PDB file of C-alpha atoms in Angstrom:
ATOM      1  CA  MET A 995     191.851   8.813 140.990  1.00 50.00           C
ATOM      2  CA  ARG A 996     195.295  10.619 140.349  1.00 49.00           C
ATOM      3  CA  PHE A 997     195.997  13.790 142.753  1.00 55.00           C
ATOM      4  CA  SER A 998     198.072  16.733 142.062  1.00 51.00           C
ATOM      5  CA  THR A 999     201.197  16.895 144.269  1.00 47.00           C
ATOM      6  CA  ARG A1000     202.651  20.435 143.083  1.00 52.00           C
ATOM      7  CA  TRP A1001     201.855  21.994 146.195  1.00 49.00           C
ATOM      8  CA  SER A1002     203.755  21.369 149.281  1.00 44.00           C
ATOM      9  CA  SER A1003     202.120  21.632 152.761  1.00 45.00           C
ATOM     10  CA  SER A1004     204.377  24.621 153.439  1.00 48.00           C
ATOM     11  CA  VAL A1005     203.146  26.902 150.621  1.00 62.00           C
ATOM     12  CA  LEU A1006     199.394  26.004 150.332  1.00 73.00           C
ATOM     13  CA  PRO A1007     197.396  28.800 149.007  1.00 75.00           C
ATOM     14  CA  PHE A1008     194.588  29.985 151.116  1.00 81.00           C
ATOM     15  CA  PRO A1009     191.997  28.873 151.181  1.00 93.00           C
ATOM     16  CA  SER A1010     192.893  25.579 150.148  1.00 96.00           C
ATOM     17  CA  GLN A1011     189.410  23.589 150.732  1.00 97.00           C
ATOM     18  CA  VAL A1012     186.681  24.836 148.573  1.00 98.00           C
ATOM     19  CA  VAL A1013     183.264  23.070 148.465  1.00 98.00           C
ATOM     20  CA  TYR A1014     180.879  24.024 145.468  1.00 98.00           C
ATOM     21  CA  ASN A1015     177.529  22.354 146.608  1.00 98.00           C
ATOM     22  CA  ARG A1016     176.164  23.268 142.965  1.00 97.00           C
ATOM     23  CA  VAL A1017     172.448  24.129 142.846  1.00 98.00           C
ATOM     24  CA  GLY A1018     170.867  21.836 139.703  1.00 94.00           C
ATOM     25  CA  LYS A1019     170.209  23.845 136.597  1.00 93.00           C
ATOM     26  CA  CYS A1020     172.129  26.965 137.735  1.00 96.00           C
ATOM     27  CA  GLY A1021     174.991  27.008 135.301  1.00 94.00           C
ATOM     28  CA  SER A1022     176.757  24.129 137.160  1.00 93.00           C
ATOM     29  CA  ARG A1023     177.614  21.937 134.135  1.00 91.00           C
ATOM     30  CA  THR A1024     178.971  25.284 132.488  1.00 93.00           C
ATOM     31  CA  VAL A1025     181.153  25.817 135.383  1.00 96.00           C
ATOM     32  CA  VAL A1026     182.083  22.200 136.070  1.00 96.00           C
ATOM     33  CA  ILE A1027     183.477  22.062 132.332  1.00 94.00           C
ATOM     34  CA  LEU A1028     185.413  25.086 133.132  1.00 96.00           C
ATOM     35  CA  LEU A1029     186.693  23.633 136.384  1.00 97.00           C
ATOM     36  CA  ARG A1030     188.092  20.517 134.617  1.00 96.00           C
ATOM     37  CA  LEU A1031     190.348  22.927 132.308  1.00 95.00           C
ATOM     38  CA  LEU A1032     191.378  25.082 135.239  1.00 97.00           C
ATOM     39  CA  ALA A1033     192.575  22.053 137.520  1.00 97.00           C
ATOM     40  CA  GLU A1034     194.667  20.804 134.775  1.00 96.00           C
ATOM     41  CA  ARG A1035     196.249  24.275 134.206  1.00 96.00           C
ATOM     42  CA  HIS A1036     196.385  25.247 137.838  1.00 96.00           C
ATOM     43  CA  GLN A1037     197.211  21.956 139.505  1.00 95.00           C
ATOM     44  CA  PHE A1038     194.653  21.727 142.116  1.00 97.00           C
ATOM     45  CA  ASN A1039     192.752  18.604 142.693  1.00 98.00           C
ATOM     46  CA  LEU A1040     189.122  18.954 141.276  1.00 98.00           C
ATOM     47  CA  ILE A1041     186.875  16.069 142.722  1.00 98.00           C
ATOM     48  CA  SER A1042     183.325  16.218 140.691  1.00 97.00           C
ATOM     49  CA  SER A1043     181.001  13.971 142.306  1.00 96.00           C
ATOM     50  CA  ASP A1044     178.668  11.872 139.706  1.00 89.00           C
ATOM     51  CA  ILE A1045     175.921  11.448 142.492  1.00 92.00           C
ATOM     52  CA  HIS A1046     173.059  13.907 141.326  1.00 87.00           C
ATOM     53  CA  ASN A1047     169.966  12.643 143.110  1.00 89.00           C
ATOM     54  CA  LYS A1048     170.802  12.449 146.590  1.00 96.00           C
ATOM     55  CA  THR A1049     171.030  16.125 148.036  1.00 97.00           C
ATOM     56  CA  ARG A1050     169.588  14.960 151.480  1.00 97.00           C
ATOM     57  CA  LEU A1051     172.015  12.586 153.736  1.00 98.00           C
ATOM     58  CA  THR A1052     171.458  10.850 157.008  1.00 97.00           C
ATOM     59  CA  LYS A1053     173.911  11.982 159.794  1.00 97.00           C
ATOM     60  CA  HIS A1054     176.030   9.000 159.511  1.00 97.00           C
ATOM     61  CA  GLU A1055     176.415   9.842 155.502  1.00 98.00           C
ATOM     62  CA  GLN A1056     176.720  13.292 156.044  1.00 98.00           C
ATOM     63  CA  VAL A1057     179.888  12.444 158.446  1.00 97.00           C
ATOM     64  CA  ASP A1058     181.331   9.904 155.877  1.00 97.00           C
ATOM     65  CA  LEU A1059     181.127  12.579 153.070  1.00 98.00           C
ATOM     66  CA  MET A1060     182.528  15.272 155.128  1.00 98.00           C
ATOM     67  CA  ARG A1061     185.468  13.174 156.415  1.00 97.00           C
ATOM     68  CA  ASN A1062     186.020  11.865 152.686  1.00 98.00           C
ATOM     69  CA  ILE A1063     186.122  15.554 151.508  1.00 98.00           C
ATOM     70  CA  SER A1064     188.649  16.481 154.284  1.00 97.00           C
ATOM     71  CA  ASN A1065     190.968  13.744 153.123  1.00 97.00           C
ATOM     72  CA  ILE A1066     191.228  15.046 149.603  1.00 98.00           C
ATOM     73  CA  PRO A1067     194.853  16.371 149.299  1.00 97.00           C
ATOM     74  CA  GLN A1068     195.082  20.234 149.248  1.00 96.00           C
ATOM     75  CA  PRO A1069     194.334  22.423 147.421  1.00 96.00           C
ATOM     76  CA  PHE A1070     191.366  20.831 146.340  1.00 98.00           C
ATOM     77  CA  LEU A1071     187.820  21.960 145.047  1.00 98.00           C
ATOM     78  CA  TYR A1072     184.954  19.517 145.741  1.00 98.00           C
ATOM     79  CA  THR A1073     181.601  19.642 143.541  1.00 98.00           C
ATOM     80  CA  ARG A1074     178.193  17.806 144.002  1.00 98.00           C
ATOM     81  CA  HIS A1075     174.802  18.315 143.885  1.00 98.00           C
ATOM     82  CA  VAL A1076     174.249  18.429 147.702  1.00 98.00           C
ATOM     83  CA  HIS A1077     172.438  20.378 150.313  1.00 98.00           C
ATOM     84  CA  PHE A1078     174.790  22.509 152.696  1.00 98.00           C
ATOM     85  CA  LEU A1079     177.002  20.531 155.291  1.00 98.00           C
ATOM     86  CA  ASN A1080     177.844  21.946 158.543  1.00 97.00           C
ATOM     87  CA  PHE A1081     181.646  20.398 158.906  1.00 98.00           C
ATOM     88  CA  THR A1082     181.966  22.442 162.276  1.00 96.00           C
ATOM     89  CA  ARG A1083     178.926  20.711 163.907  1.00 95.00           C
ATOM     90  CA  PHE A1084     180.855  17.500 163.849  1.00 95.00           C
ATOM     91  CA  ARG A1085     184.328  19.120 164.722  1.00 95.00           C
ATOM     92  CA  ILE A1086     185.548  19.026 161.211  1.00 97.00           C
ATOM     93  CA  GLU A1087     187.458  21.735 159.519  1.00 96.00           C
ATOM     94  CA  GLN A1088     184.835  23.906 157.705  1.00 96.00           C
ATOM     95  CA  PRO A1089     185.885  24.419 153.912  1.00 97.00           C
ATOM     96  CA  VAL A1090     185.154  27.530 151.989  1.00 97.00           C
ATOM     97  CA  TYR A1091     181.983  27.259 150.079  1.00 98.00           C
ATOM     98  CA  ILE A1092     180.881  29.108 146.538  1.00 98.00           C
ATOM     99  CA  ASN A1093     177.768  28.666 144.629  1.00 98.00           C
ATOM    100  CA  ILE A1094     175.640  30.194 141.858  1.00 98.00           C
ATOM    101  CA  ILE A1095     172.014  30.367 141.807  1.00 98.00           C
ATOM    102  CA  ARG A1096     169.465  31.804 139.180  1.00 97.00           C
ATOM    103  CA  ASP A1097     166.018  33.387 138.994  1.00 96.00           C
ATOM    104  CA  PRO A1098     163.749  30.763 140.467  1.00 97.00           C
ATOM    105  CA  ILE A1099     161.332  30.642 137.914  1.00 96.00           C
ATOM    106  CA  SER A1100     164.051  30.480 135.052  1.00 93.00           C
ATOM    107  CA  ARG A1101     165.608  27.736 136.944  1.00 95.00           C
ATOM    108  CA  PHE A1102     162.316  25.663 137.147  1.00 95.00           C
ATOM    109  CA  LEU A1103     161.421  26.071 133.652  1.00 93.00           C
ATOM    110  CA  SER A1104     164.870  24.789 132.700  1.00 90.00           C
ATOM    111  CA  ASN A1105     164.597  21.871 134.904  1.00 90.00           C
ATOM    112  CA  TYR A1106     161.063  21.128 133.781  1.00 91.00           C
ATOM    113  CA  PHE A1107     161.836  20.785 130.054  1.00 89.00           C
ATOM    114  CA  PHE A1108     165.393  19.187 130.583  1.00 84.00           C
ATOM    115  CA  ARG A1109     163.864  16.473 132.518  1.00 80.00           C
ATOM    116  CA  ARG A1110     161.558  15.884 129.369  1.00 80.00           C
ATOM    117  CA  PHE A1111     163.551  17.006 126.370  1.00 74.00           C
ATOM    118  CA  GLY A1112     167.388  17.107 127.416  1.00 66.00           C
ATOM    119  CA  ASP A1113     169.767  19.448 125.933  1.00 52.00           C
ATOM    120  CA  TRP A1114     171.899  20.044 122.586  1.00 44.00           C
ATOM    121  CA  ARG A1115     174.158  17.288 123.541  1.00 44.00           C
ATOM    122  CA  GLY A1116     171.888  14.789 121.988  1.00 47.00           C
ATOM    123  CA  GLU A1117     168.186  14.336 121.314  1.00 46.00           C
ATOM    124  CA  GLN A1118     168.134  10.855 123.182  1.00 48.00           C
ATOM    125  CA  ASN A1119     169.950  12.370 126.225  1.00 52.00           C
ATOM    126  CA  HIS A1120     166.549  12.855 128.226  1.00 46.00           C
ATOM    127  CA  LEU A1121     165.442   9.344 127.381  1.00 49.00           C
ATOM    128  CA  ILE A1122     168.577   8.103 129.356  1.00 48.00           C
ATOM    129  CA  ARG A1123     167.857  10.632 131.858  1.00 54.00           C
ATOM    130  CA  THR A1124     164.011   9.880 132.672  1.00 57.00           C
ATOM    131  CA  PRO A1125     163.536   6.473 131.039  1.00 62.00           C
ATOM    132  CA  GLY A1126     160.617   5.721 132.887  1.00 69.00           C
ATOM    133  CA  MET A1127     158.706   8.778 132.247  1.00 62.00           C
ATOM    134  CA  LYS A1128     155.524   8.109 130.244  1.00 66.00           C
ATOM    135  CA  ASP A1129     154.544  10.165 127.262  1.00 61.00           C
ATOM    136  CA  ASP A1130     151.568  11.411 128.952  1.00 64.00           C
ATOM    137  CA  GLU A1131     153.978  13.118 131.164  1.00 69.00           C
ATOM    138  CA  ARG A1132     156.678  13.972 129.069  1.00 73.00           C
ATOM    139  CA  TYR A1133     154.439  15.866 126.881  1.00 72.00           C
ATOM    140  CA  LEU A1134     152.342  17.397 129.701  1.00 91.00           C
ATOM    141  CA  ASP A1135     151.582  21.187 129.001  1.00 90.00           C
ATOM    142  CA  ILE A1136     153.538  23.004 131.530  1.00 94.00           C
ATOM    143  CA  ASN A1137     150.408  25.347 132.001  1.00 96.00           C
ATOM    144  CA  VAL A1138     148.066  22.148 132.927  1.00 95.00           C
ATOM    145  CA  CYS A1139     151.068  21.141 135.375  1.00 94.00           C
ATOM    146  CA  ILE A1140     151.047  24.617 137.057  1.00 96.00           C
ATOM    147  CA  LEU A1141     147.255  25.544 137.050  1.00 96.00           C
ATOM    148  CA  GLU A1142     146.234  21.928 138.138  1.00 95.00           C
ATOM    149  CA  ASN A1143     148.659  21.901 140.647  1.00 94.00           C
ATOM    150  CA  TYR A1144     150.490  18.741 139.739  1.00 94.00           C
ATOM    151  CA  PRO A1145     153.242  17.580 142.308  1.00 92.00           C
ATOM    152  CA  GLU A1146     156.268  18.647 139.864  1.00 93.00           C
ATOM    153  CA  CYS A1147     154.711  22.055 139.650  1.00 94.00           C
ATOM    154  CA  SER A1148     153.688  22.947 143.217  1.00 94.00           C
ATOM    155  CA  ASN A1149     155.529  22.940 146.641  1.00 93.00           C
ATOM    156  CA  PRO A1150     157.452  21.224 148.369  1.00 92.00           C
ATOM    157  CA  ARG A1151     159.069  20.538 144.637  1.00 92.00           C
ATOM    158  CA  LEU A1152     159.125  24.237 144.058  1.00 96.00           C
ATOM    159  CA  PHE A1153     160.912  24.683 147.179  1.00 97.00           C
ATOM    160  CA  TYR A1154     164.369  23.878 145.608  1.00 97.00           C
ATOM    161  CA  ILE A1155     167.063  26.420 145.940  1.00 98.00           C
ATOM    162  CA  ILE A1156     166.833  27.320 149.416  1.00 98.00           C
ATOM    163  CA  PRO A1157     167.857  23.897 151.024  1.00 98.00           C
ATOM    164  CA  TYR A1158     171.139  24.040 149.246  1.00 98.00           C
ATOM    165  CA  PHE A1159     171.955  26.880 151.664  1.00 98.00           C
ATOM    166  CA  CYS A1160     169.701  25.804 154.608  1.00 98.00           C
ATOM    167  CA  GLY A1161     171.442  22.550 155.154  1.00 98.00           C
ATOM    168  CA  GLN A1162     170.341  18.937 156.009  1.00 98.00           C
ATOM    169  CA  HIS A1163     167.891  19.876 159.153  1.00 98.00           C
ATOM    170  CA  PRO A1164     164.519  18.163 158.069  1.00 97.00           C
ATOM    171  CA  GLN A1165     162.774  21.575 158.454  1.00 98.00           C
ATOM    172  CA  CYS A1166     165.358  23.049 155.689  1.00 98.00           C
ATOM    173  CA  ARG A1167     162.753  21.223 153.164  1.00 97.00           C
ATOM    174  CA  GLU A1168     159.721  22.899 154.646  1.00 97.00           C
ATOM    175  CA  PRO A1169     158.974  26.098 152.610  1.00 97.00           C
ATOM    176  CA  GLY A1170     158.940  28.826 155.292  1.00 97.00           C
ATOM    177  CA  VAL A1171     160.598  31.620 157.141  1.00 98.00           C
ATOM    178  CA  TRP A1172     162.810  29.163 159.481  1.00 98.00           C
ATOM    179  CA  ALA A1173     164.359  27.656 156.375  1.00 98.00           C
ATOM    180  CA  LEU A1174     164.895  31.178 154.658  1.00 98.00           C
ATOM    181  CA  GLU A1175     166.487  32.813 157.285  1.00 98.00           C
ATOM    182  CA  ARG A1176     168.694  29.903 158.140  1.00 98.00           C
ATOM    183  CA  ALA A1177     169.803  29.733 154.514  1.00 98.00           C
ATOM    184  CA  LYS A1178     170.574  33.673 154.685  1.00 98.00           C
ATOM    185  CA  GLN A1179     172.724  32.997 157.767  1.00 98.00           C
ATOM    186  CA  ASN A1180     174.638  30.112 156.226  1.00 98.00           C
ATOM    187  CA  VAL A1181     175.503  32.357 153.279  1.00 98.00           C
ATOM    188  CA  LEU A1182     176.892  35.246 155.243  1.00 98.00           C
ATOM    189  CA  GLU A1183     178.806  32.875 157.549  1.00 97.00           C
ATOM    190  CA  ASN A1184     180.091  30.055 155.328  1.00 97.00           C
ATOM    191  CA  PHE A1185     180.095  31.161 151.542  1.00 98.00           C
ATOM    192  CA  LEU A1186     183.047  33.199 150.048  1.00 97.00           C
ATOM    193  CA  ILE A1187     180.542  34.069 147.199  1.00 98.00           C
ATOM    194  CA  VAL A1188     177.030  33.148 145.874  1.00 98.00           C
ATOM    195  CA  GLY A1189     176.642  34.500 142.206  1.00 98.00           C
ATOM    196  CA  ILE A1190     173.527  34.827 140.103  1.00 97.00           C
ATOM    197  CA  LEU A1191     173.751  32.991 136.797  1.00 96.00           C
ATOM    198  CA  GLU A1192     172.260  36.047 135.067  1.00 95.00           C
ATOM    199  CA  GLU A1193     175.426  37.653 135.433  1.00 95.00           C
ATOM    200  CA  LEU A1194     177.814  34.959 135.068  1.00 95.00           C
ATOM    201  CA  GLU A1195     180.717  36.788 133.390  1.00 94.00           C
ATOM    202  CA  ASP A1196     180.853  39.096 136.470  1.00 95.00           C
ATOM    203  CA  VAL A1197     180.672  35.913 138.833  1.00 96.00           C
ATOM    204  CA  LEU A1198     183.752  34.370 137.177  1.00 96.00           C
ATOM    205  CA  LEU A1199     185.541  37.761 137.295  1.00 94.00           C
ATOM    206  CA  LEU A1200     185.035  37.726 141.091  1.00 95.00           C
ATOM    207  CA  LEU A1201     186.148  34.133 141.764  1.00 96.00           C
ATOM    208  CA  GLU A1202     189.144  35.152 139.871  1.00 95.00           C
ATOM    209  CA  ARG A1203     190.028  37.936 142.272  1.00 94.00           C
ATOM    210  CA  LEU A1204     188.737  35.739 145.186  1.00 95.00           C
ATOM    211  CA  LEU A1205     190.219  32.556 144.538  1.00 97.00           C
ATOM    212  CA  PRO A1206     193.289  33.174 142.046  1.00 96.00           C
ATOM    213  CA  HIS A1207     195.022  29.876 142.288  1.00 96.00           C
ATOM    214  CA  TYR A1208     191.683  28.119 141.231  1.00 97.00           C
ATOM    215  CA  PHE A1209     190.354  30.630 138.653  1.00 98.00           C
ATOM    216  CA  THR A1210     193.124  32.663 137.119  1.00 97.00           C
ATOM    217  CA  ASP A1211     192.229  33.136 133.458  1.00 96.00           C
ATOM    218  CA  VAL A1212     188.671  31.656 134.060  1.00 96.00           C
ATOM    219  CA  LEU A1213     187.144  34.600 132.164  1.00 94.00           C
ATOM    220  CA  ASN A1214     189.442  34.233 128.908  1.00 94.00           C
ATOM    221  CA  ILE A1215     188.710  30.470 128.894  1.00 95.00           C
ATOM    222  CA  TYR A1216     185.008  31.288 129.161  1.00 94.00           C
ATOM    223  CA  LYS A1217     185.195  33.571 126.345  1.00 92.00           C
ATOM    224  CA  SER A1218     187.372  31.443 124.145  1.00 92.00           C
ATOM    225  CA  PRO A1219     185.909  29.747 120.691  1.00 87.00           C
ATOM    226  CA  ASP A1220     186.980  26.463 121.830  1.00 78.00           C
ATOM    227  CA  TYR A1221     184.923  26.786 125.150  1.00 82.00           C
ATOM    228  CA  ARG A1222     182.169  28.363 123.770  1.00 77.00           C
ATOM    229  CA  LYS A1223     181.614  25.200 121.617  1.00 70.00           C
ATOM    230  CA  MET A1224     181.471  22.834 124.726  1.00 68.00           C
ATOM    231  CA  GLY A1225     179.294  25.312 126.693  1.00 59.00           C
ATOM    232  CA  ASN A1226     176.813  25.941 123.695  1.00 54.00           C
ATOM    233  CA  MET A1227     175.789  21.993 124.180  1.00 51.00           C
ATOM    234  CA  THR A1228     174.493  22.510 127.820  1.00 48.00           C
ATOM    235  CA  GLY A1229     171.388  24.659 126.577  1.00 51.00           C
ATOM    236  CA  THR A1230     167.894  23.192 127.306  1.00 47.00           C
ATOM    237  CA  VAL A1231     165.964  22.377 124.486  1.00 46.00           C
ATOM    238  CA  ARG A1232     162.161  22.831 123.791  1.00 56.00           C
ATOM    239  CA  LYS A1233     161.711  25.542 126.382  1.00 61.00           C
ATOM    240  CA  HIS A1234     159.089  27.861 126.344  1.00 73.00           C
ATOM    241  CA  THR A1235     157.557  30.410 128.549  1.00 86.00           C
ATOM    242  CA  PRO A1236     154.154  29.676 130.536  1.00 93.00           C
ATOM    243  CA  THR A1237     151.094  31.904 130.144  1.00 95.00           C
ATOM    244  CA  LEU A1238     150.787  34.916 132.420  1.00 95.00           C
ATOM    245  CA  GLU A1239     148.267  33.114 134.640  1.00 96.00           C
ATOM    246  CA  ALA A1240     150.686  30.159 135.238  1.00 96.00           C
ATOM    247  CA  LEU A1241     153.440  32.583 136.078  1.00 96.00           C
ATOM    248  CA  GLN A1242     151.480  34.269 138.609  1.00 95.00           C
ATOM    249  CA  VAL A1243     150.608  30.948 140.196  1.00 96.00           C
ATOM    250  CA  LEU A1244     154.488  30.049 140.220  1.00 95.00           C
ATOM    251  CA  TYR A1245     155.352  33.466 141.644  1.00 95.00           C
ATOM    252  CA  HIS A1246     153.076  33.215 144.520  1.00 95.00           C
ATOM    253  CA  HIS A1247     154.426  29.677 145.256  1.00 96.00           C
ATOM    254  CA  MET A1248     157.883  30.700 145.126  1.00 97.00           C
ATOM    255  CA  ARG A1249     157.823  33.840 147.261  1.00 97.00           C
ATOM    256  CA  TYR A1250     160.269  32.323 149.710  1.00 98.00           C
ATOM    257  CA  GLU A1251     162.619  31.285 146.867  1.00 98.00           C
ATOM    258  CA  TYR A1252     162.326  35.061 145.566  1.00 97.00           C
ATOM    259  CA  ASP A1253     163.000  36.356 148.953  1.00 98.00           C
ATOM    260  CA  PHE A1254     166.212  34.527 148.997  1.00 98.00           C
ATOM    261  CA  TYR A1255     167.090  35.305 145.524  1.00 98.00           C
ATOM    262  CA  ASN A1256     166.726  38.882 145.938  1.00 97.00           C
ATOM    263  CA  PHE A1257     168.697  38.688 149.069  1.00 98.00           C
ATOM    264  CA  ILE A1258     171.582  36.695 147.224  1.00 98.00           C
ATOM    265  CA  ARG A1259     171.508  39.152 144.203  1.00 96.00           C
ATOM    266  CA  ASP A1260     171.745  42.387 146.716  1.00 96.00           C
ATOM    267  CA  GLN A1261     174.705  40.717 148.342  1.00 97.00           C
ATOM    268  CA  PHE A1262     176.409  39.942 144.918  1.00 97.00           C
ATOM    269  CA  HIS A1263     175.787  43.573 143.833  1.00 95.00           C
ATOM    270  CA  LEU A1264     177.356  44.790 147.068  1.00 95.00           C
ATOM    271  CA  MET A1265     180.401  42.643 146.641  1.00 96.00           C
ATOM    272  CA  LYS A1266     180.703  43.923 143.054  1.00 95.00           C
ATOM    273  CA  LYS A1267     180.371  47.447 144.182  1.00 93.00           C
ATOM    274  CA  LYS A1268     183.113  46.930 147.009  1.00 94.00           C
ATOM    275  CA  ILE A1269     185.649  45.728 144.055  1.00 91.00           C
ATOM    276  CA  GLY A1270     184.577  48.191 141.715  1.00 90.00           C
ATOM    277  CA  LEU A1271     182.532  46.401 139.071  1.00 82.00           C
ATOM    278  CA  LYS A1272     179.300  47.910 137.970  1.00 73.00           C
ATOM    279  CA  SER A1273     176.054  45.880 137.606  1.00 64.00           C
ATOM    280  CA  VAL A1274     175.428  45.861 133.788  1.00 56.00           C
ATOM    281  CA  SER A1275     172.401  43.278 133.711  1.00 57.00           C
ATOM    282  CA  ARG A1276     169.168  44.743 132.623  1.00 56.00           C
ATOM    283  CA  PRO A1277     166.036  43.411 131.568  1.00 48.00           C
ATOM    284  CA  THR A1278     164.786  43.479 128.065  1.00 42.00           C
ATOM    285  CA  ALA A1279     161.974  45.793 127.241  1.00 42.00           C
ATOM    286  CA  HIS A1280     159.821  42.874 126.396  1.00 40.00           C
ATOM    287  CA  GLN A1281     160.633  41.299 129.815  1.00 45.00           C
ATOM    288  CA  ALA A1282     159.967  44.709 131.870  1.00 44.00           C
ATOM    289  CA  SER A1283     156.784  44.957 130.112  1.00 49.00           C
ATOM    290  CA  LEU A1284     155.788  41.433 131.232  1.00 53.00           C
ATOM    291  CA  LEU A1285     156.987  41.753 134.495  1.00 50.00           C
ATOM    292  CA  ARG A1286     154.883  45.022 135.040  1.00 48.00           C
ATOM    293  CA  GLU A1287     151.847  43.226 133.814  1.00 53.00           C
ATOM    294  CA  LEU A1288     152.642  40.277 136.107  1.00 54.00           C
ATOM    295  CA  ALA A1289     152.858  42.831 139.218  1.00 49.00           C
ATOM    296  CA  LEU A1290     149.882  44.543 138.172  1.00 48.00           C
ATOM    297  CA  GLN A1291     147.603  41.525 137.687  1.00 50.00           C
ATOM    298  CA  THR A1292     148.614  39.221 140.394  1.00 43.00           C
ATOM    299  CA  PRO A1293     145.727  38.544 142.316  1.00 41.00           C
ATOM    300  CA  GLU A1294     145.782  38.424 146.464  1.00 39.00           C
ATOM    301  CA  PRO A1295     147.626  35.547 147.709  1.00 36.00           C
ATOM    302  CA  LEU A1296     145.629  32.325 148.757  1.00 34.00           C
ATOM    303  CA  ASP A1297     146.765  32.650 152.653  1.00 34.00           C
ATOM    304  CA  GLU A1298     145.252  35.954 153.947  1.00 29.00           C
ATOM    305  CA  ASP A1299     147.925  36.594 156.327  1.00 31.00           C
ATOM    306  CA  GLU A1300     150.619  36.468 153.797  1.00 31.00           C
ATOM    307  CA  GLU A1301     151.606  39.229 151.169  1.00 31.00           C
ATOM    308  CA  LEU A1302     152.778  38.391 147.655  1.00 30.00           C
ATOM    309  CA  GLU A1303     155.881  40.477 146.801  1.00 33.00           C
ATOM    310  CA  THR A1304     155.815  42.082 143.401  1.00 32.00           C
ATOM    311  CA  ASP A1305     159.305  43.202 142.753  1.00 34.00           C
ATOM    312  CA  LEU A1306     159.497  44.113 139.072  1.00 33.00           C
ATOM    313  CA  GLU A1307     163.178  43.257 138.971  1.00 38.00           C
ATOM    314  CA  ASP A1308     162.215  39.581 140.017  1.00 40.00           C
ATOM    315  CA  ALA A1309     162.041  36.773 137.554  1.00 39.00           C
ATOM    316  CA  ASN A1310     164.316  38.974 135.143  1.00 41.00           C
ATOM    317  CA  SER A1311     165.732  35.988 133.219  1.00 40.00           C
ATOM    318  CA  TRP A1312     162.689  33.654 132.459  1.00 44.00           C
ATOM    319  CA  PHE A1313     163.503  34.248 128.744  1.00 40.00           C
ATOM    320  CA  VAL A1314     167.320  34.506 128.480  1.00 37.00           C
ATOM    321  CA  GLN A1315     169.118  31.551 130.178  1.00 40.00           C
ATOM    322  CA  PRO A1316     169.089  28.078 129.160  1.00 40.00           C
TER     323      PRO A1316
END
């Protein structure tokens, strides 16, 4: 691994340690492609881990990883699919965190079909990623998976986004208020920005404003024809929307994920307002109609002491994002 030596210790930008603990199927491959181009242009050290299936670590593994990250020559940006690491707890200097999430049902659908059928990079891509998957599982109707409560389509597997922000504590993997509130607290205290994929161009613009030595020109690169050719290959294939009944079940199971998503969306819009950017994302008429129907027809929750939230703005990207 070759590291950039452009920056001397006396002129390091601030912050010079950035961690992007990327959430799966939230546009991270798109962003990593951009980061590779930006690292070459701006001469910062980009370390993109190839470990995709180990988000939870033992204490020993946490310390080893945090020390390795801290030893990367600055300025650096380290990215990996990993749940939040609390450097301060182990008396290691805390880097700045950034991240992007998306509507929880949209993320779930993208992952469900990606595991089975891959993306536009190649028709056989999915066979490499999930070689042990049998045909009856690969071609399992998503409505059957959801309505018959298959493990892949129920909790705790649906409780996916919050642990990336809650951290490595075992309770962070249990759907509930404790993990939700800890995740919110970590966002407020440790993350410079958490954007939403539905407004990716605004996320990139804010990153350019907040971290110019990493992200200057990122929006121009993203909009360029050459990048578009690469970026269009990351869309999941064969994806379709479940029935309204199945969506209702998902929506109930993912109520903590939606609480967190709404919190992040509000924080992101507040940041845009402070900087002077207006929110431009709006559900299409088709989306708004379905969401109204979903809110009206969602039955009482299974647990009598819990209420199911039915915010009509929730899940506003089930149909639009790869």
